[in-house]
């Protein structure tokens, strides 16, 4: 754009990158298939930050004007949830699992199980073989400690991003979107948080059938989503199927399921963690180029 000076801040930045020859090995059991999965990584903070900045450059818009010497631009802050053990923020999944119930019950009911230590989790919707009976729904909860944004700053844009790693499109035509959530704790997710996911869309929904690549997918937040960002505490976002939060009931089919998988922060230190990128105007004038990277404990 026309800006000469901009500021980039990354909180809890990743230090691990994928490497087929890497000596850091992460293993976990797939939450749905039960398969053992493995990921090989290497520690490379420079490459990790390079990948973060590369992705951010794609989602932070520029106006393509001539540079004005001395013009001070925005601050772009990137936030990640804490991995286990959490100190200020958390991410996780809640699930309602029953023997079968109506659409009204599966959408309004409380959760039955939860996890905040999973490495890859899903939004999920499933039926059983009894007509018009639904037996499972999963929702995501993502919290970001955004208290470092100055109270006097104006937020001009924000983007919520998840790295996709697996999907199944069965009998339903579903879209996914970002909403509010209100877990009882900022550092843990419990089953009772399931029904705290809101009904106001924070972005433009994305059709699951179009989200098939193993990449970051980005939800640009609308005015309601931006208003949900806290400058003093933790910003809380839910992630769910549109039909689950806003309706209507999908056309039922026997023993059908849809899910969309993504990495969580307990793939600790990697470049594929959930993130919130916030662009805001600085309250104080900058004096030169500044790149600030803040490592968590």
PDB file of C-alpha atoms in Angstrom:
ATOM      1  CA  UNK A   1       0.000   0.000   0.000  1.00  0.00           C
ATOM      2  CA  UNK A   2       1.091   3.596   0.601  1.00  0.00           C
ATOM      3  CA  UNK A   3       2.489   2.845   4.056  1.00  0.00           C
ATOM      4  CA  UNK A   4       6.215   2.976   4.747  1.00  0.00           C
ATOM      5  CA  UNK A   5       6.116   1.695   8.344  1.00  0.00           C
ATOM      6  CA  UNK A   6       4.027  -1.187   9.632  1.00  0.00           C
ATOM      7  CA  UNK A   7       4.232  -3.289  12.761  1.00  0.00           C
ATOM      8  CA  UNK A   8       3.791  -7.050  12.971  1.00  0.00           C
ATOM      9  CA  UNK A   9       3.344  -8.892  16.261  1.00  0.00           C
ATOM     10  CA  UNK A  10       3.064 -12.664  16.737  1.00  0.00           C
ATOM     11  CA  UNK A  11       2.045 -14.073  20.101  1.00  0.00           C
ATOM     12  CA  UNK A  12       2.941 -17.659  21.041  1.00  0.00           C
ATOM     13  CA  UNK A  13       4.624 -18.033  17.621  1.00  0.00           C
ATOM     14  CA  UNK A  14       5.271 -21.474  16.143  1.00  0.00           C
ATOM     15  CA  UNK A  15       8.793 -22.885  16.030  1.00  0.00           C
ATOM     16  CA  UNK A  16       8.143 -26.257  14.353  1.00  0.00           C
ATOM     17  CA  UNK A  17       7.658 -26.960  10.650  1.00  0.00           C
ATOM     18  CA  UNK A  18       6.716 -30.123   8.798  1.00  0.00           C
ATOM     19  CA  UNK A  19       9.674 -32.162   7.571  1.00  0.00           C
ATOM     20  CA  UNK A  20       9.427 -35.782   6.296  1.00  0.00           C
ATOM     21  CA  UNK A  21      12.934 -36.310   7.697  1.00  0.00           C
ATOM     22  CA  UNK A  22      12.261 -34.467  10.940  1.00  0.00           C
ATOM     23  CA  UNK A  23      13.265 -36.012  14.247  1.00  0.00           C
ATOM     24  CA  UNK A  24      10.354 -34.525  16.235  1.00  0.00           C
ATOM     25  CA  UNK A  25       7.513 -37.031  15.947  1.00  0.00           C
ATOM     26  CA  UNK A  26       3.918 -36.416  17.002  1.00  0.00           C
ATOM     27  CA  UNK A  27       1.483 -39.345  17.142  1.00  0.00           C
ATOM     28  CA  UNK A  28      -2.225 -39.358  17.911  1.00  0.00           C
ATOM     29  CA  UNK A  29      -5.357 -41.427  17.359  1.00  0.00           C
ATOM     30  CA  UNK A  30      -7.909 -40.040  14.921  1.00  0.00           C
ATOM     31  CA  UNK A  31     -11.007 -39.014  16.878  1.00  0.00           C
ATOM     32  CA  UNK A  32     -13.371 -40.526  14.291  1.00  0.00           C
ATOM     33  CA  UNK A  33     -11.592 -43.308  12.415  1.00  0.00           C
ATOM     34  CA  UNK A  34      -9.544 -44.599  15.340  1.00  0.00           C
ATOM     35  CA  UNK A  35      -6.452 -44.714  13.122  1.00  0.00           C
ATOM     36  CA  UNK A  36      -3.009 -43.920  14.523  1.00  0.00           C
ATOM     37  CA  UNK A  37      -1.565 -40.870  12.774  1.00  0.00           C
ATOM     38  CA  UNK A  38       1.951 -39.506  12.745  1.00  0.00           C
ATOM     39  CA  UNK A  39       3.533 -36.179  11.917  1.00  0.00           C
ATOM     40  CA  UNK A  40       7.270 -35.471  11.531  1.00  0.00           C
ATOM     41  CA  UNK A  41       8.640 -31.996  12.266  1.00  0.00           C
ATOM     42  CA  UNK A  42      11.845 -30.086  12.804  1.00  0.00           C
ATOM     43  CA  UNK A  43      12.567 -27.063  14.971  1.00  0.00           C
ATOM     44  CA  UNK A  44      13.132 -24.071  12.707  1.00  0.00           C
ATOM     45  CA  UNK A  45      11.844 -20.778  14.174  1.00  0.00           C
ATOM     46  CA  UNK A  46      12.922 -18.699  11.173  1.00  0.00           C
ATOM     47  CA  UNK A  47      11.090 -20.879   8.653  1.00  0.00           C
ATOM     48  CA  UNK A  48       8.080 -21.087  10.973  1.00  0.00           C
ATOM     49  CA  UNK A  49       7.796 -17.295  11.186  1.00  0.00           C
ATOM     50  CA  UNK A  50       8.333 -17.040   7.443  1.00  0.00           C
ATOM     51  CA  UNK A  51       5.331 -19.327   6.899  1.00  0.00           C
ATOM     52  CA  UNK A  52       3.197 -17.300   9.323  1.00  0.00           C
ATOM     53  CA  UNK A  53       4.051 -14.032   7.592  1.00  0.00           C
ATOM     54  CA  UNK A  54       3.467 -15.587   4.163  1.00  0.00           C
ATOM     55  CA  UNK A  55      -0.048 -16.647   5.094  1.00  0.00           C
ATOM     56  CA  UNK A  56      -0.797 -13.345   6.799  1.00  0.00           C
ATOM     57  CA  UNK A  57       0.254 -11.458   3.665  1.00  0.00           C
ATOM     58  CA  UNK A  58      -2.506 -13.253   1.759  1.00  0.00           C
ATOM     59  CA  UNK A  59      -5.245 -12.198   4.152  1.00  0.00           C
ATOM     60  CA  UNK A  60      -4.180  -8.645   5.072  1.00  0.00           C
ATOM     61  CA  UNK A  61      -5.305  -6.352   2.250  1.00  0.00           C
ATOM     62  CA  UNK A  62      -3.284  -3.554   0.651  1.00  0.00           C
ATOM     63  CA  UNK A  63      -4.537  -0.586  -1.361  1.00  0.00           C
ATOM     64  CA  UNK A  64      -1.733  -0.736  -3.968  1.00  0.00           C
ATOM     65  CA  UNK A  65      -0.923   2.982  -3.841  1.00  0.00           C
ATOM     66  CA  UNK A  66       2.481   4.655  -3.992  1.00  0.00           C
ATOM     67  CA  UNK A  67       4.481   4.608  -0.775  1.00  0.00           C
ATOM     68  CA  UNK A  68       4.413   7.861   1.195  1.00  0.00           C
ATOM     69  CA  UNK A  69       7.645   8.420   3.090  1.00  0.00           C
ATOM     70  CA  UNK A  70       7.084   8.408   6.841  1.00  0.00           C
ATOM     71  CA  UNK A  71       3.462   7.254   6.632  1.00  0.00           C
ATOM     72  CA  UNK A  72       2.659   4.969   9.556  1.00  0.00           C
ATOM     73  CA  UNK A  73       0.314   2.080   8.945  1.00  0.00           C
ATOM     74  CA  UNK A  74      -1.478  -0.498  11.010  1.00  0.00           C
ATOM     75  CA  UNK A  75      -0.392  -3.079  13.528  1.00  0.00           C
ATOM     76  CA  UNK A  76      -1.087  -6.668  12.538  1.00  0.00           C
ATOM     77  CA  UNK A  77      -1.315  -8.941  15.586  1.00  0.00           C
ATOM     78  CA  UNK A  78      -1.443 -12.723  15.273  1.00  0.00           C
ATOM     79  CA  UNK A  79      -2.819 -14.735  18.188  1.00  0.00           C
ATOM     80  CA  UNK A  80      -2.785 -18.489  18.850  1.00  0.00           C
ATOM     81  CA  UNK A  81      -4.594 -20.414  21.619  1.00  0.00           C
ATOM     82  CA  UNK A  82      -2.398 -21.900  24.340  1.00  0.00           C
ATOM     83  CA  UNK A  83      -1.547 -25.589  23.941  1.00  0.00           C
ATOM     84  CA  UNK A  84      -1.618 -27.888  26.954  1.00  0.00           C
ATOM     85  CA  UNK A  85      -0.876 -26.764  29.684  1.00  0.00           C
ATOM     86  CA  UNK A  86      -3.011 -23.633  29.171  1.00  0.00           C
ATOM     87  CA  UNK A  87      -2.292 -20.373  30.974  1.00  0.00           C
ATOM     88  CA  UNK A  88      -4.602 -17.732  29.475  1.00  0.00           C
ATOM     89  CA  UNK A  89      -6.507 -19.344  26.576  1.00  0.00           C
ATOM     90  CA  UNK A  90      -7.631 -22.707  25.219  1.00  0.00           C
ATOM     91  CA  UNK A  91      -9.201 -24.495  22.271  1.00  0.00           C
ATOM     92  CA  UNK A  92     -11.174 -27.716  22.169  1.00  0.00           C
ATOM     93  CA  UNK A  93     -14.230 -29.650  21.072  1.00  0.00           C
ATOM     94  CA  UNK A  94     -17.591 -30.420  22.660  1.00  0.00           C
ATOM     95  CA  UNK A  95     -19.821 -33.297  21.557  1.00  0.00           C
ATOM     96  CA  UNK A  96     -23.438 -34.252  22.074  1.00  0.00           C
ATOM     97  CA  UNK A  97     -23.776 -38.009  21.603  1.00  0.00           C
ATOM     98  CA  UNK A  98     -27.084 -39.812  22.157  1.00  0.00           C
ATOM     99  CA  UNK A  99     -28.935 -42.970  21.111  1.00  0.00           C
ATOM    100  CA  UNK A 100     -30.967 -40.792  18.727  1.00  0.00           C
ATOM    101  CA  UNK A 101     -33.173 -37.734  19.075  1.00  0.00           C
ATOM    102  CA  UNK A 102     -35.025 -35.050  17.151  1.00  0.00           C
ATOM    103  CA  UNK A 103     -33.333 -32.177  15.361  1.00  0.00           C
ATOM    104  CA  UNK A 104     -34.640 -29.760  17.996  1.00  0.00           C
ATOM    105  CA  UNK A 105     -32.972 -31.816  20.728  1.00  0.00           C
ATOM    106  CA  UNK A 106     -29.632 -32.369  18.995  1.00  0.00           C
ATOM    107  CA  UNK A 107     -29.310 -28.635  18.287  1.00  0.00           C
ATOM    108  CA  UNK A 108     -30.505 -27.319  21.651  1.00  0.00           C
ATOM    109  CA  UNK A 109     -29.127 -29.972  23.986  1.00  0.00           C
ATOM    110  CA  UNK A 110     -26.048 -29.780  26.176  1.00  0.00           C
ATOM    111  CA  UNK A 111     -22.851 -31.645  25.437  1.00  0.00           C
ATOM    112  CA  UNK A 112     -22.087 -35.108  26.756  1.00  0.00           C
ATOM    113  CA  UNK A 113     -18.291 -35.186  26.320  1.00  0.00           C
ATOM    114  CA  UNK A 114     -15.490 -32.723  25.606  1.00  0.00           C
ATOM    115  CA  UNK A 115     -11.758 -32.464  25.055  1.00  0.00           C
ATOM    116  CA  UNK A 116      -9.233 -29.631  25.096  1.00  0.00           C
ATOM    117  CA  UNK A 117      -6.152 -31.779  24.510  1.00  0.00           C
ATOM    118  CA  UNK A 118      -6.906 -33.142  21.022  1.00  0.00           C
ATOM    119  CA  UNK A 119      -4.502 -32.454  18.178  1.00  0.00           C
ATOM    120  CA  UNK A 120      -7.000 -32.754  15.326  1.00  0.00           C
ATOM    121  CA  UNK A 121     -10.733 -32.458  15.882  1.00  0.00           C
ATOM    122  CA  UNK A 122     -13.881 -31.945  13.853  1.00  0.00           C
ATOM    123  CA  UNK A 123     -17.183 -30.249  13.357  1.00  0.00           C
ATOM    124  CA  UNK A 124     -19.436 -33.259  13.006  1.00  0.00           C
ATOM    125  CA  UNK A 125     -23.073 -34.177  12.359  1.00  0.00           C
ATOM    126  CA  UNK A 126     -24.472 -37.718  12.182  1.00  0.00           C
ATOM    127  CA  UNK A 127     -27.778 -39.604  11.973  1.00  0.00           C
ATOM    128  CA  UNK A 128     -28.704 -43.134  13.013  1.00  0.00           C
ATOM    129  CA  UNK A 129     -30.980 -45.607  11.210  1.00  0.00           C
ATOM    130  CA  UNK A 130     -34.230 -44.527  12.887  1.00  0.00           C
ATOM    131  CA  UNK A 131     -36.180 -42.070  10.744  1.00  0.00           C
ATOM    132  CA  UNK A 132     -35.517 -38.397  11.558  1.00  0.00           C
ATOM    133  CA  UNK A 133     -33.206 -39.251  14.440  1.00  0.00           C
ATOM    134  CA  UNK A 134     -29.831 -37.540  14.932  1.00  0.00           C
ATOM    135  CA  UNK A 135     -27.272 -38.986  17.310  1.00  0.00           C
ATOM    136  CA  UNK A 136     -24.075 -36.894  17.263  1.00  0.00           C
ATOM    137  CA  UNK A 137     -22.931 -33.292  16.861  1.00  0.00           C
ATOM    138  CA  UNK A 138     -19.498 -31.698  17.445  1.00  0.00           C
ATOM    139  CA  UNK A 139     -18.629 -28.010  17.803  1.00  0.00           C
ATOM    140  CA  UNK A 140     -15.297 -26.197  18.148  1.00  0.00           C
ATOM    141  CA  UNK A 141     -14.304 -23.559  20.713  1.00  0.00           C
ATOM    142  CA  UNK A 142     -11.298 -21.280  20.131  1.00  0.00           C
ATOM    143  CA  UNK A 143     -10.066 -18.713  22.642  1.00  0.00           C
ATOM    144  CA  UNK A 144      -7.326 -16.154  21.980  1.00  0.00           C
ATOM    145  CA  UNK A 145      -5.667 -13.874  24.531  1.00  0.00           C
ATOM    146  CA  UNK A 146      -5.976 -10.593  22.628  1.00  0.00           C
ATOM    147  CA  UNK A 147      -5.534  -8.321  25.666  1.00  0.00           C
ATOM    148  CA  UNK A 148      -2.344  -6.858  24.175  1.00  0.00           C
ATOM    149  CA  UNK A 149      -4.363  -4.797  21.670  1.00  0.00           C
ATOM    150  CA  UNK A 150      -4.278  -1.237  23.046  1.00  0.00           C
ATOM    151  CA  UNK A 151      -7.631  -0.074  24.367  1.00  0.00           C
ATOM    152  CA  UNK A 152      -7.462   3.060  22.214  1.00  0.00           C
ATOM    153  CA  UNK A 153      -6.760   1.219  18.959  1.00  0.00           C
ATOM    154  CA  UNK A 154      -9.384   0.803  16.263  1.00  0.00           C
ATOM    155  CA  UNK A 155      -9.711  -2.677  14.759  1.00  0.00           C
ATOM    156  CA  UNK A 156     -10.134  -2.405  10.999  1.00  0.00           C
ATOM    157  CA  UNK A 157     -10.239  -6.112  10.092  1.00  0.00           C
ATOM    158  CA  UNK A 158      -9.766  -9.567  11.543  1.00  0.00           C
ATOM    159  CA  UNK A 159      -9.525 -13.085  10.169  1.00  0.00           C
ATOM    160  CA  UNK A 160     -10.118 -16.445  11.853  1.00  0.00           C
ATOM    161  CA  UNK A 161      -8.140 -19.300  10.249  1.00  0.00           C
ATOM    162  CA  UNK A 162      -8.100 -23.081  10.609  1.00  0.00           C
ATOM    163  CA  UNK A 163      -5.810 -25.573   8.873  1.00  0.00           C
ATOM    164  CA  UNK A 164      -7.878 -28.322   7.242  1.00  0.00           C
ATOM    165  CA  UNK A 165      -6.769 -31.957   7.431  1.00  0.00           C
ATOM    166  CA  UNK A 166      -9.704 -34.248   6.590  1.00  0.00           C
ATOM    167  CA  UNK A 167     -13.338 -34.280   5.523  1.00  0.00           C
ATOM    168  CA  UNK A 168     -16.355 -36.383   4.713  1.00  0.00           C
ATOM    169  CA  UNK A 169     -19.366 -35.175   2.735  1.00  0.00           C
ATOM    170  CA  UNK A 170     -22.128 -37.728   3.041  1.00  0.00           C
ATOM    171  CA  UNK A 171     -25.817 -37.065   2.454  1.00  0.00           C
ATOM    172  CA  UNK A 172     -26.013 -33.461   3.662  1.00  0.00           C
ATOM    173  CA  UNK A 173     -25.251 -30.159   1.968  1.00  0.00           C
ATOM    174  CA  UNK A 174     -23.707 -28.155   4.802  1.00  0.00           C
ATOM    175  CA  UNK A 175     -21.775 -24.941   5.345  1.00  0.00           C
ATOM    176  CA  UNK A 176     -19.498 -23.953   8.228  1.00  0.00           C
ATOM    177  CA  UNK A 177     -19.131 -20.614   9.990  1.00  0.00           C
ATOM    178  CA  UNK A 178     -17.760 -18.752  12.990  1.00  0.00           C
ATOM    179  CA  UNK A 179     -19.918 -17.747  15.963  1.00  0.00           C
ATOM    180  CA  UNK A 180     -19.592 -16.632  19.558  1.00  0.00           C
ATOM    181  CA  UNK A 181     -18.982 -19.059  22.393  1.00  0.00           C
ATOM    182  CA  UNK A 182     -18.844 -18.624  26.136  1.00  0.00           C
ATOM    183  CA  UNK A 183     -17.000 -21.434  27.929  1.00  0.00           C
ATOM    184  CA  UNK A 184     -17.175 -21.492  31.699  1.00  0.00           C
ATOM    185  CA  UNK A 185     -13.364 -21.210  31.837  1.00  0.00           C
ATOM    186  CA  UNK A 186     -10.774 -19.464  29.670  1.00  0.00           C
ATOM    187  CA  UNK A 187      -8.341 -22.368  30.092  1.00  0.00           C
ATOM    188  CA  UNK A 188     -10.487 -25.503  29.755  1.00  0.00           C
ATOM    189  CA  UNK A 189     -13.399 -26.800  27.702  1.00  0.00           C
ATOM    190  CA  UNK A 190     -16.158 -28.878  29.318  1.00  0.00           C
ATOM    191  CA  UNK A 191     -19.252 -30.580  27.925  1.00  0.00           C
ATOM    192  CA  UNK A 192     -21.481 -27.859  29.385  1.00  0.00           C
ATOM    193  CA  UNK A 193     -19.938 -25.376  26.929  1.00  0.00           C
ATOM    194  CA  UNK A 194     -21.597 -27.118  23.968  1.00  0.00           C
ATOM    195  CA  UNK A 195     -24.770 -25.054  23.958  1.00  0.00           C
ATOM    196  CA  UNK A 196     -23.020 -21.715  24.499  1.00  0.00           C
ATOM    197  CA  UNK A 197     -22.173 -21.381  20.785  1.00  0.00           C
ATOM    198  CA  UNK A 198     -24.232 -18.485  19.429  1.00  0.00           C
ATOM    199  CA  UNK A 199     -26.543 -18.015  16.470  1.00  0.00           C
ATOM    200  CA  UNK A 200     -25.162 -14.753  15.010  1.00  0.00           C
ATOM    201  CA  UNK A 201     -22.843 -15.401  12.071  1.00  0.00           C
ATOM    202  CA  UNK A 202     -19.445 -13.713  12.444  1.00  0.00           C
ATOM    203  CA  UNK A 203     -18.403 -14.234   8.812  1.00  0.00           C
ATOM    204  CA  UNK A 204     -19.609 -15.459   5.431  1.00  0.00           C
ATOM    205  CA  UNK A 205     -20.241 -19.196   5.659  1.00  0.00           C
ATOM    206  CA  UNK A 206     -18.203 -21.590   3.528  1.00  0.00           C
ATOM    207  CA  UNK A 207     -19.700 -24.659   1.857  1.00  0.00           C
ATOM    208  CA  UNK A 208     -17.987 -27.775   3.172  1.00  0.00           C
ATOM    209  CA  UNK A 209     -17.885 -29.261  -0.333  1.00  0.00           C
ATOM    210  CA  UNK A 210     -15.449 -26.500  -1.370  1.00  0.00           C
ATOM    211  CA  UNK A 211     -13.065 -26.951   1.590  1.00  0.00           C
ATOM    212  CA  UNK A 212     -11.064 -29.944   0.432  1.00  0.00           C
ATOM    213  CA  UNK A 213      -7.415 -28.881   0.257  1.00  0.00           C
ATOM    214  CA  UNK A 214      -4.899 -29.376   3.070  1.00  0.00           C
ATOM    215  CA  UNK A 215      -4.369 -25.659   3.648  1.00  0.00           C
ATOM    216  CA  UNK A 216      -5.479 -22.793   5.882  1.00  0.00           C
ATOM    217  CA  UNK A 217      -9.052 -21.663   5.271  1.00  0.00           C
ATOM    218  CA  UNK A 218      -9.862 -18.114   6.327  1.00  0.00           C
ATOM    219  CA  UNK A 219     -13.069 -16.587   7.639  1.00  0.00           C
ATOM    220  CA  UNK A 220     -12.918 -12.767   7.365  1.00  0.00           C
ATOM    221  CA  UNK A 221     -14.866 -11.454  10.338  1.00  0.00           C
ATOM    222  CA  UNK A 222     -17.799  -9.117   9.817  1.00  0.00           C
ATOM    223  CA  UNK A 223     -18.735  -6.218  12.106  1.00  0.00           C
ATOM    224  CA  UNK A 224     -20.271  -8.570  14.675  1.00  0.00           C
ATOM    225  CA  UNK A 225     -17.170 -10.747  14.656  1.00  0.00           C
ATOM    226  CA  UNK A 226     -14.843  -7.767  15.038  1.00  0.00           C
ATOM    227  CA  UNK A 227     -16.962  -6.474  17.911  1.00  0.00           C
ATOM    228  CA  UNK A 228     -16.425  -9.847  19.609  1.00  0.00           C
ATOM    229  CA  UNK A 229     -12.656  -9.231  19.858  1.00  0.00           C
ATOM    230  CA  UNK A 230     -11.575  -8.190  23.342  1.00  0.00           C
ATOM    231  CA  UNK A 231      -8.847  -5.594  23.868  1.00  0.00           C
ATOM    232  CA  UNK A 232      -8.675  -6.343  27.592  1.00  0.00           C
ATOM    233  CA  UNK A 233      -9.087 -10.099  27.917  1.00  0.00           C
ATOM    234  CA  UNK A 234      -9.778 -13.211  25.842  1.00  0.00           C
ATOM    235  CA  UNK A 235     -11.615 -13.301  22.505  1.00  0.00           C
ATOM    236  CA  UNK A 236     -13.896 -16.340  22.204  1.00  0.00           C
ATOM    237  CA  UNK A 237     -15.055 -17.907  18.938  1.00  0.00           C
ATOM    238  CA  UNK A 238     -17.220 -20.938  18.251  1.00  0.00           C
ATOM    239  CA  UNK A 239     -17.107 -22.992  15.071  1.00  0.00           C
ATOM    240  CA  UNK A 240     -20.055 -25.028  13.841  1.00  0.00           C
ATOM    241  CA  UNK A 241     -22.297 -26.054  10.985  1.00  0.00           C
ATOM    242  CA  UNK A 242     -24.644 -23.253   9.957  1.00  0.00           C
ATOM    243  CA  UNK A 243     -27.669 -25.541  10.204  1.00  0.00           C
ATOM    244  CA  UNK A 244     -26.750 -26.390  13.797  1.00  0.00           C
ATOM    245  CA  UNK A 245     -26.715 -22.726  14.841  1.00  0.00           C
ATOM    246  CA  UNK A 246     -29.108 -20.981  12.472  1.00  0.00           C
ATOM    247  CA  UNK A 247     -31.179 -23.760  10.889  1.00  0.00           C
ATOM    248  CA  UNK A 248     -32.907 -25.160   8.983  1.00  0.00           C
ATOM    249  CA  UNK A 249     -32.939 -28.919   9.619  1.00  0.00           C
ATOM    250  CA  UNK A 250     -31.099 -30.726   6.803  1.00  0.00           C
ATOM    251  CA  UNK A 251     -32.867 -33.416   4.834  1.00  0.00           C
ATOM    252  CA  UNK A 252     -32.458 -36.568   6.904  1.00  0.00           C
ATOM    253  CA  UNK A 253     -30.783 -39.706   5.526  1.00  0.00           C
ATOM    254  CA  UNK A 254     -30.154 -43.013   7.279  1.00  0.00           C
ATOM    255  CA  UNK A 255     -26.745 -43.583   8.925  1.00  0.00           C
ATOM    256  CA  UNK A 256     -25.244 -40.502   7.269  1.00  0.00           C
ATOM    257  CA  UNK A 257     -22.440 -38.304   8.537  1.00  0.00           C
ATOM    258  CA  UNK A 258     -20.598 -35.126   7.665  1.00  0.00           C
ATOM    259  CA  UNK A 259     -17.393 -33.931   9.268  1.00  0.00           C
ATOM    260  CA  UNK A 260     -14.662 -31.373   8.610  1.00  0.00           C
ATOM    261  CA  UNK A 261     -11.362 -31.776  10.439  1.00  0.00           C
ATOM    262  CA  UNK A 262      -8.721 -29.242  11.430  1.00  0.00           C
ATOM    263  CA  UNK A 263      -5.648 -28.958  13.637  1.00  0.00           C
ATOM    264  CA  UNK A 264      -5.872 -27.617  17.164  1.00  0.00           C
ATOM    265  CA  UNK A 265      -3.256 -25.844  19.284  1.00  0.00           C
ATOM    266  CA  UNK A 266      -2.152 -29.088  20.923  1.00  0.00           C
ATOM    267  CA  UNK A 267      -0.214 -29.705  17.729  1.00  0.00           C
ATOM    268  CA  UNK A 268       1.924 -27.384  19.842  1.00  0.00           C
ATOM    269  CA  UNK A 269       4.425 -25.042  18.214  1.00  0.00           C
ATOM    270  CA  UNK A 270       3.484 -25.845  14.625  1.00  0.00           C
ATOM    271  CA  UNK A 271       2.632 -23.531  11.727  1.00  0.00           C
ATOM    272  CA  UNK A 272      -0.825 -25.104  11.305  1.00  0.00           C
ATOM    273  CA  UNK A 273      -2.371 -24.034  14.619  1.00  0.00           C
ATOM    274  CA  UNK A 274      -5.670 -22.103  14.763  1.00  0.00           C
ATOM    275  CA  UNK A 275      -5.066 -18.373  14.624  1.00  0.00           C
ATOM    276  CA  UNK A 276      -6.718 -14.988  14.817  1.00  0.00           C
ATOM    277  CA  UNK A 277      -5.111 -12.198  12.780  1.00  0.00           C
ATOM    278  CA  UNK A 278      -6.217  -8.703  13.824  1.00  0.00           C
ATOM    279  CA  UNK A 279      -5.346  -5.474  11.996  1.00  0.00           C
ATOM    280  CA  UNK A 280      -5.608  -2.399  14.206  1.00  0.00           C
ATOM    281  CA  UNK A 281      -4.383   1.193  14.174  1.00  0.00           C
ATOM    282  CA  UNK A 282      -1.598   2.206  16.525  1.00  0.00           C
ATOM    283  CA  UNK A 283      -2.352   4.715  19.230  1.00  0.00           C
ATOM    284  CA  UNK A 284       1.259   5.927  19.342  1.00  0.00           C
ATOM    285  CA  UNK A 285       3.348   6.923  16.337  1.00  0.00           C
ATOM    286  CA  UNK A 286       5.963   4.425  15.266  1.00  0.00           C
ATOM    287  CA  UNK A 287       9.555   5.573  14.808  1.00  0.00           C
ATOM    288  CA  UNK A 288      10.700   2.971  12.321  1.00  0.00           C
ATOM    289  CA  UNK A 289      10.266  -0.597  11.163  1.00  0.00           C
ATOM    290  CA  UNK A 290       9.503  -2.926  14.038  1.00  0.00           C
ATOM    291  CA  UNK A 291       9.014  -6.689  14.081  1.00  0.00           C
ATOM    292  CA  UNK A 292       8.039  -8.025  17.487  1.00  0.00           C
ATOM    293  CA  UNK A 293       7.814 -11.750  18.234  1.00  0.00           C
ATOM    294  CA  UNK A 294       6.586 -12.681  21.706  1.00  0.00           C
ATOM    295  CA  UNK A 295       7.224 -16.228  22.885  1.00  0.00           C
ATOM    296  CA  UNK A 296       4.979 -17.762  25.504  1.00  0.00           C
ATOM    297  CA  UNK A 297       6.270 -19.827  28.354  1.00  0.00           C
TER     298      UNK A 297
END
